[in-house]
mmCIF file with all atom_site columns, C-alpha atoms in Angstrom:
data_model
loop_
_atom_site.group_PDB
_atom_site.id
_atom_site.type_symbol
_atom_site.label_atom_id
_atom_site.label_alt_id
_atom_site.label_comp_id
_atom_site.label_asym_id
_atom_site.label_entity_id
_atom_site.label_seq_id
_atom_site.pdbx_PDB_ins_code
_atom_site.Cartn_x
_atom_site.Cartn_y
_atom_site.Cartn_z
_atom_site.occupancy
_atom_site.B_iso_or_equiv
_atom_site.pdbx_formal_charge
_atom_site.auth_seq_id
_atom_site.auth_comp_id
_atom_site.auth_asym_id
_atom_site.auth_atom_id
_atom_site.pdbx_PDB_model_num
ATOM 1   C CA . UNK A 1 1   ? -19.478 -10.796 -13.125 1.00 71.00 ? 120 UNK A CA 1
ATOM 2   C CA . UNK A 1 2   ? -22.500 -13.042 -13.483 1.00 83.00 ? 121 UNK A CA 1
ATOM 3   C CA . UNK A 1 3   ? -25.810 -11.929 -14.989 1.00 84.00 ? 122 UNK A CA 1
ATOM 4   C CA . UNK A 1 4   ? -27.399 -12.347 -11.555 1.00 85.00 ? 123 UNK A CA 1
ATOM 5   C CA . UNK A 1 5   ? -24.816 -10.031 -9.963  1.00 77.00 ? 124 UNK A CA 1
ATOM 6   C CA . UNK A 1 6   ? -25.325 -7.462  -12.721 1.00 76.00 ? 125 UNK A CA 1
ATOM 7   C CA . UNK A 1 7   ? -29.090 -7.605  -12.195 1.00 81.00 ? 126 UNK A CA 1
ATOM 8   C CA . UNK A 1 8   ? -28.699 -7.145  -8.432  1.00 80.00 ? 127 UNK A CA 1
ATOM 9   C CA . UNK A 1 9   ? -26.430 -4.113  -8.886  1.00 74.00 ? 128 UNK A CA 1
ATOM 10  C CA . UNK A 1 10  ? -28.748 -2.606  -11.506 1.00 76.00 ? 129 UNK A CA 1
ATOM 11  C CA . UNK A 1 11  ? -31.705 -3.016  -9.155  1.00 79.00 ? 130 UNK A CA 1
ATOM 12  C CA . UNK A 1 12  ? -30.027 -0.710  -6.594  1.00 74.00 ? 131 UNK A CA 1
ATOM 13  C CA . UNK A 1 13  ? -29.715 2.240   -9.000  1.00 71.00 ? 132 UNK A CA 1
ATOM 14  C CA . UNK A 1 14  ? -33.161 3.800   -8.340  1.00 75.00 ? 133 UNK A CA 1
ATOM 15  C CA . UNK A 1 15  ? -32.586 3.644   -4.570  1.00 72.00 ? 134 UNK A CA 1
ATOM 16  C CA . UNK A 1 16  ? -29.118 5.169   -4.847  1.00 68.00 ? 135 UNK A CA 1
ATOM 17  C CA . UNK A 1 17  ? -30.357 7.928   -7.156  1.00 70.00 ? 136 UNK A CA 1
ATOM 18  C CA . UNK A 1 18  ? -32.918 8.895   -4.536  1.00 73.00 ? 137 UNK A CA 1
ATOM 19  C CA . UNK A 1 19  ? -30.960 8.293   -1.324  1.00 71.00 ? 138 UNK A CA 1
ATOM 20  C CA . UNK A 1 20  ? -27.273 8.126   -2.306  1.00 69.00 ? 139 UNK A CA 1
ATOM 21  C CA . UNK A 1 21  ? -26.406 11.646  -1.159  1.00 70.00 ? 140 UNK A CA 1
ATOM 22  C CA . UNK A 1 22  ? -28.041 11.117  2.229   1.00 76.00 ? 141 UNK A CA 1
ATOM 23  C CA . UNK A 1 23  ? -26.315 7.748   2.683   1.00 76.00 ? 142 UNK A CA 1
ATOM 24  C CA . UNK A 1 24  ? -22.937 9.292   1.895   1.00 74.00 ? 143 UNK A CA 1
ATOM 25  C CA . UNK A 1 25  ? -23.571 12.194  4.276   1.00 76.00 ? 144 UNK A CA 1
ATOM 26  C CA . UNK A 1 26  ? -24.492 9.855   7.134   1.00 79.00 ? 145 UNK A CA 1
ATOM 27  C CA . UNK A 1 27  ? -21.512 7.611   6.404   1.00 79.00 ? 146 UNK A CA 1
ATOM 28  C CA . UNK A 1 28  ? -19.066 10.514  6.801   1.00 77.00 ? 147 UNK A CA 1
ATOM 29  C CA . UNK A 1 29  ? -20.831 11.953  9.856   1.00 81.00 ? 148 UNK A CA 1
ATOM 30  C CA . UNK A 1 30  ? -20.665 8.555   11.530  1.00 85.00 ? 149 UNK A CA 1
ATOM 31  C CA . UNK A 1 31  ? -17.040 8.008   10.518  1.00 81.00 ? 150 UNK A CA 1
ATOM 32  C CA . UNK A 1 32  ? -15.894 11.374  11.915  1.00 81.00 ? 151 UNK A CA 1
ATOM 33  C CA . UNK A 1 33  ? -17.981 11.007  15.087  1.00 86.00 ? 152 UNK A CA 1
ATOM 34  C CA . UNK A 1 34  ? -16.551 7.584   15.937  1.00 87.00 ? 153 UNK A CA 1
ATOM 35  C CA . UNK A 1 35  ? -12.974 8.288   14.846  1.00 85.00 ? 154 UNK A CA 1
ATOM 36  C CA . UNK A 1 36  ? -11.766 11.467  16.574  1.00 84.00 ? 155 UNK A CA 1
ATOM 37  C CA . UNK A 1 37  ? -8.285  10.943  15.127  1.00 83.00 ? 156 UNK A CA 1
ATOM 38  C CA . UNK A 1 38  ? -9.788  12.058  11.803  1.00 80.00 ? 157 UNK A CA 1
ATOM 39  C CA . UNK A 1 39  ? -10.699 15.510  13.161  1.00 75.00 ? 158 UNK A CA 1
ATOM 40  C CA . UNK A 1 40  ? -8.129  17.253  10.951  1.00 75.00 ? 159 UNK A CA 1
ATOM 41  C CA . UNK A 1 41  ? -9.636  15.921  7.729   1.00 77.00 ? 160 UNK A CA 1
ATOM 42  C CA . UNK A 1 42  ? -11.378 18.540  5.637   1.00 76.00 ? 161 UNK A CA 1
ATOM 43  C CA . UNK A 1 43  ? -14.049 17.444  3.207   1.00 77.00 ? 162 UNK A CA 1
ATOM 44  C CA . UNK A 1 44  ? -15.402 19.650  0.434   1.00 80.00 ? 163 UNK A CA 1
ATOM 45  C CA . UNK A 1 45  ? -18.597 18.657  -1.350  1.00 82.00 ? 164 UNK A CA 1
ATOM 46  C CA . UNK A 1 46  ? -19.783 20.075  -4.663  1.00 82.00 ? 165 UNK A CA 1
ATOM 47  C CA . UNK A 1 47  ? -23.271 19.457  -6.101  1.00 83.00 ? 166 UNK A CA 1
ATOM 48  C CA . UNK A 1 48  ? -24.363 20.644  -9.527  1.00 83.00 ? 167 UNK A CA 1
ATOM 49  C CA . UNK A 1 49  ? -27.604 22.056  -8.078  1.00 86.00 ? 168 UNK A CA 1
ATOM 50  C CA . UNK A 1 50  ? -27.554 22.164  -4.267  1.00 85.00 ? 169 UNK A CA 1
ATOM 51  C CA . UNK A 1 51  ? -30.728 23.055  -2.408  1.00 87.00 ? 170 UNK A CA 1
ATOM 52  C CA . UNK A 1 52  ? -30.866 26.071  -0.099  1.00 89.00 ? 171 UNK A CA 1
ATOM 53  C CA . UNK A 1 53  ? -30.427 23.855  2.971   1.00 85.00 ? 172 UNK A CA 1
ATOM 54  C CA . UNK A 1 54  ? -27.480 22.048  1.352   1.00 83.00 ? 173 UNK A CA 1
ATOM 55  C CA . UNK A 1 55  ? -25.817 25.406  0.659   1.00 86.00 ? 174 UNK A CA 1
ATOM 56  C CA . UNK A 1 56  ? -26.353 26.328  4.310   1.00 83.00 ? 175 UNK A CA 1
ATOM 57  C CA . UNK A 1 57  ? -24.564 23.092  5.264   1.00 81.00 ? 176 UNK A CA 1
ATOM 58  C CA . UNK A 1 58  ? -21.536 24.270  3.295   1.00 83.00 ? 177 UNK A CA 1
ATOM 59  C CA . UNK A 1 59  ? -22.072 22.343  0.078   1.00 85.00 ? 178 UNK A CA 1
ATOM 60  C CA . UNK A 1 60  ? -20.589 24.236  -2.848  1.00 85.00 ? 179 UNK A CA 1
ATOM 61  C CA . UNK A 1 61  ? -22.345 24.668  -6.192  1.00 88.00 ? 180 UNK A CA 1
ATOM 62  C CA . UNK A 1 62  ? -21.068 23.468  -9.549  1.00 87.00 ? 181 UNK A CA 1
ATOM 63  C CA . UNK A 1 63  ? -18.340 21.112  -10.600 1.00 84.00 ? 182 UNK A CA 1
ATOM 64  C CA . UNK A 1 64  ? -15.374 20.658  -8.286  1.00 83.00 ? 183 UNK A CA 1
ATOM 65  C CA . UNK A 1 65  ? -13.197 23.736  -8.594  1.00 86.00 ? 184 UNK A CA 1
ATOM 66  C CA . UNK A 1 66  ? -10.297 23.892  -6.179  1.00 84.00 ? 185 UNK A CA 1
ATOM 67  C CA . UNK A 1 67  ? -10.197 27.657  -6.680  1.00 84.00 ? 186 UNK A CA 1
ATOM 68  C CA . UNK A 1 68  ? -13.652 27.914  -5.031  1.00 82.00 ? 187 UNK A CA 1
ATOM 69  C CA . UNK A 1 69  ? -12.249 26.561  -1.761  1.00 82.00 ? 188 UNK A CA 1
ATOM 70  C CA . UNK A 1 70  ? -11.507 29.690  0.250   1.00 74.00 ? 189 UNK A CA 1
ATOM 71  C CA . UNK A 1 71  ? -8.526  28.351  2.177   1.00 76.00 ? 190 UNK A CA 1
ATOM 72  C CA . UNK A 1 72  ? -7.113  25.135  0.802   1.00 75.00 ? 191 UNK A CA 1
ATOM 73  C CA . UNK A 1 73  ? -5.315  23.526  3.764   1.00 70.00 ? 192 UNK A CA 1
ATOM 74  C CA . UNK A 1 74  ? -1.561  23.368  3.238   1.00 74.00 ? 193 UNK A CA 1
ATOM 75  C CA . UNK A 1 75  ? -0.146  22.142  6.526   1.00 77.00 ? 194 UNK A CA 1
ATOM 76  C CA . UNK A 1 76  ? 3.201   20.313  6.364   1.00 79.00 ? 195 UNK A CA 1
ATOM 77  C CA . UNK A 1 77  ? 2.572   16.784  5.118   1.00 80.00 ? 196 UNK A CA 1
ATOM 78  C CA . UNK A 1 78  ? -1.030  17.458  4.046   1.00 85.00 ? 197 UNK A CA 1
ATOM 79  C CA . UNK A 1 79  ? -2.158  14.888  1.509   1.00 87.00 ? 198 UNK A CA 1
ATOM 80  C CA . UNK A 1 80  ? -4.778  15.434  -1.165  1.00 88.00 ? 199 UNK A CA 1
ATOM 81  C CA . UNK A 1 81  ? -7.003  12.634  -2.467  1.00 87.00 ? 200 UNK A CA 1
ATOM 82  C CA . UNK A 1 82  ? -8.955  12.901  -5.720  1.00 86.00 ? 201 UNK A CA 1
ATOM 83  C CA . UNK A 1 83  ? -11.304 10.221  -7.053  1.00 81.00 ? 202 UNK A CA 1
ATOM 84  C CA . UNK A 1 84  ? -12.991 10.229  -10.443 1.00 80.00 ? 203 UNK A CA 1
ATOM 85  C CA . UNK A 1 85  ? -12.509 9.650   -14.159 1.00 82.00 ? 204 UNK A CA 1
ATOM 86  C CA . UNK A 1 86  ? -9.219  10.439  -15.903 1.00 85.00 ? 205 UNK A CA 1
ATOM 87  C CA . UNK A 1 87  ? -10.060 13.915  -17.268 1.00 87.00 ? 206 UNK A CA 1
ATOM 88  C CA . UNK A 1 88  ? -11.433 15.005  -13.880 1.00 87.00 ? 207 UNK A CA 1
ATOM 89  C CA . UNK A 1 89  ? -8.312  13.842  -12.038 1.00 89.00 ? 208 UNK A CA 1
ATOM 90  C CA . UNK A 1 90  ? -6.005  15.545  -14.523 1.00 93.00 ? 209 UNK A CA 1
ATOM 91  C CA . UNK A 1 91  ? -7.814  18.881  -14.016 1.00 93.00 ? 210 UNK A CA 1
ATOM 92  C CA . UNK A 1 92  ? -7.677  18.644  -10.208 1.00 92.00 ? 211 UNK A CA 1
ATOM 93  C CA . UNK A 1 93  ? -4.046  17.481  -10.334 1.00 94.00 ? 212 UNK A CA 1
ATOM 94  C CA . UNK A 1 94  ? -3.047  20.525  -12.428 1.00 95.00 ? 213 UNK A CA 1
ATOM 95  C CA . UNK A 1 95  ? -5.038  22.893  -10.198 1.00 93.00 ? 214 UNK A CA 1
ATOM 96  C CA . UNK A 1 96  ? -3.348  21.502  -7.077  1.00 92.00 ? 215 UNK A CA 1
ATOM 97  C CA . UNK A 1 97  ? 0.087   21.879  -8.670  1.00 94.00 ? 216 UNK A CA 1
ATOM 98  C CA . UNK A 1 98  ? -0.810  25.488  -9.562  1.00 92.00 ? 217 UNK A CA 1
ATOM 99  C CA . UNK A 1 99  ? -1.622  26.068  -5.860  1.00 88.00 ? 218 UNK A CA 1
ATOM 100 C CA . UNK A 1 100 ? 1.912   24.966  -4.970  1.00 89.00 ? 219 UNK A CA 1
ATOM 101 C CA . UNK A 1 101 ? 1.082   21.429  -3.834  1.00 89.00 ? 220 UNK A CA 1
ATOM 102 C CA . UNK A 1 102 ? 3.921   18.972  -4.479  1.00 91.00 ? 221 UNK A CA 1
ATOM 103 C CA . UNK A 1 103 ? 3.157   15.945  -6.686  1.00 94.00 ? 222 UNK A CA 1
ATOM 104 C CA . UNK A 1 104 ? 4.150   13.535  -3.927  1.00 94.00 ? 223 UNK A CA 1
ATOM 105 C CA . UNK A 1 105 ? 1.253   14.747  -1.758  1.00 92.00 ? 224 UNK A CA 1
ATOM 106 C CA . UNK A 1 106 ? -1.419  14.263  -4.440  1.00 93.00 ? 225 UNK A CA 1
ATOM 107 C CA . UNK A 1 107 ? -3.059  10.830  -4.533  1.00 92.00 ? 226 UNK A CA 1
ATOM 108 C CA . UNK A 1 108 ? -5.827  9.649   -6.786  1.00 89.00 ? 227 UNK A CA 1
ATOM 109 C CA . UNK A 1 109 ? -8.105  6.766   -7.602  1.00 83.00 ? 228 UNK A CA 1
ATOM 110 C CA . UNK A 1 110 ? -9.286  6.579   -11.181 1.00 80.00 ? 229 UNK A CA 1
ATOM 111 C CA . UNK A 1 111 ? -12.761 5.361   -12.033 1.00 74.00 ? 230 UNK A CA 1
ATOM 112 C CA . UNK A 1 112 ? -12.465 3.576   -15.349 1.00 65.00 ? 231 UNK A CA 1
ATOM 113 C CA . UNK A 1 113 ? -9.543  1.884   -17.055 1.00 63.00 ? 232 UNK A CA 1
ATOM 114 C CA . UNK A 1 114 ? -6.966  2.775   -14.411 1.00 58.00 ? 233 UNK A CA 1
ATOM 115 C CA . UNK A 1 115 ? -4.294  3.794   -16.906 1.00 64.00 ? 234 UNK A CA 1
ATOM 116 C CA . UNK A 1 116 ? -3.599  7.341   -15.718 1.00 64.00 ? 235 UNK A CA 1
ATOM 117 C CA . UNK A 1 117 ? 0.041   8.060   -14.779 1.00 71.00 ? 236 UNK A CA 1
ATOM 118 C CA . UNK A 1 118 ? 0.696   11.386  -12.989 1.00 75.00 ? 237 UNK A CA 1
ATOM 119 C CA . UNK A 1 119 ? 3.137   10.588  -10.159 1.00 68.00 ? 238 UNK A CA 1
#
């Protein structure tokens, strides 16, 4: 990556810190609205400190904890996708296994070195 590219990316950080959550929310709303075939996708969002209105929208408080999801969908063929750093993925992977989810239905994308092997 060039110094110019690094500078450009760095310059977006303040904007994303302020508006990143809203951008992500609108992205998913738009995606689900324009792609009805995705209607069976469930999304669970956790914020460390959600506002009152965010809680009313269904945003859960704290770090992602699969045990806080009242009814984790387990329809035949349901797939589970987890994105994050290695330690985070390992925790979610173990929690999903403890809920009876088969390894073959758990997919992940690691942020970082990309060396994690779970499947």
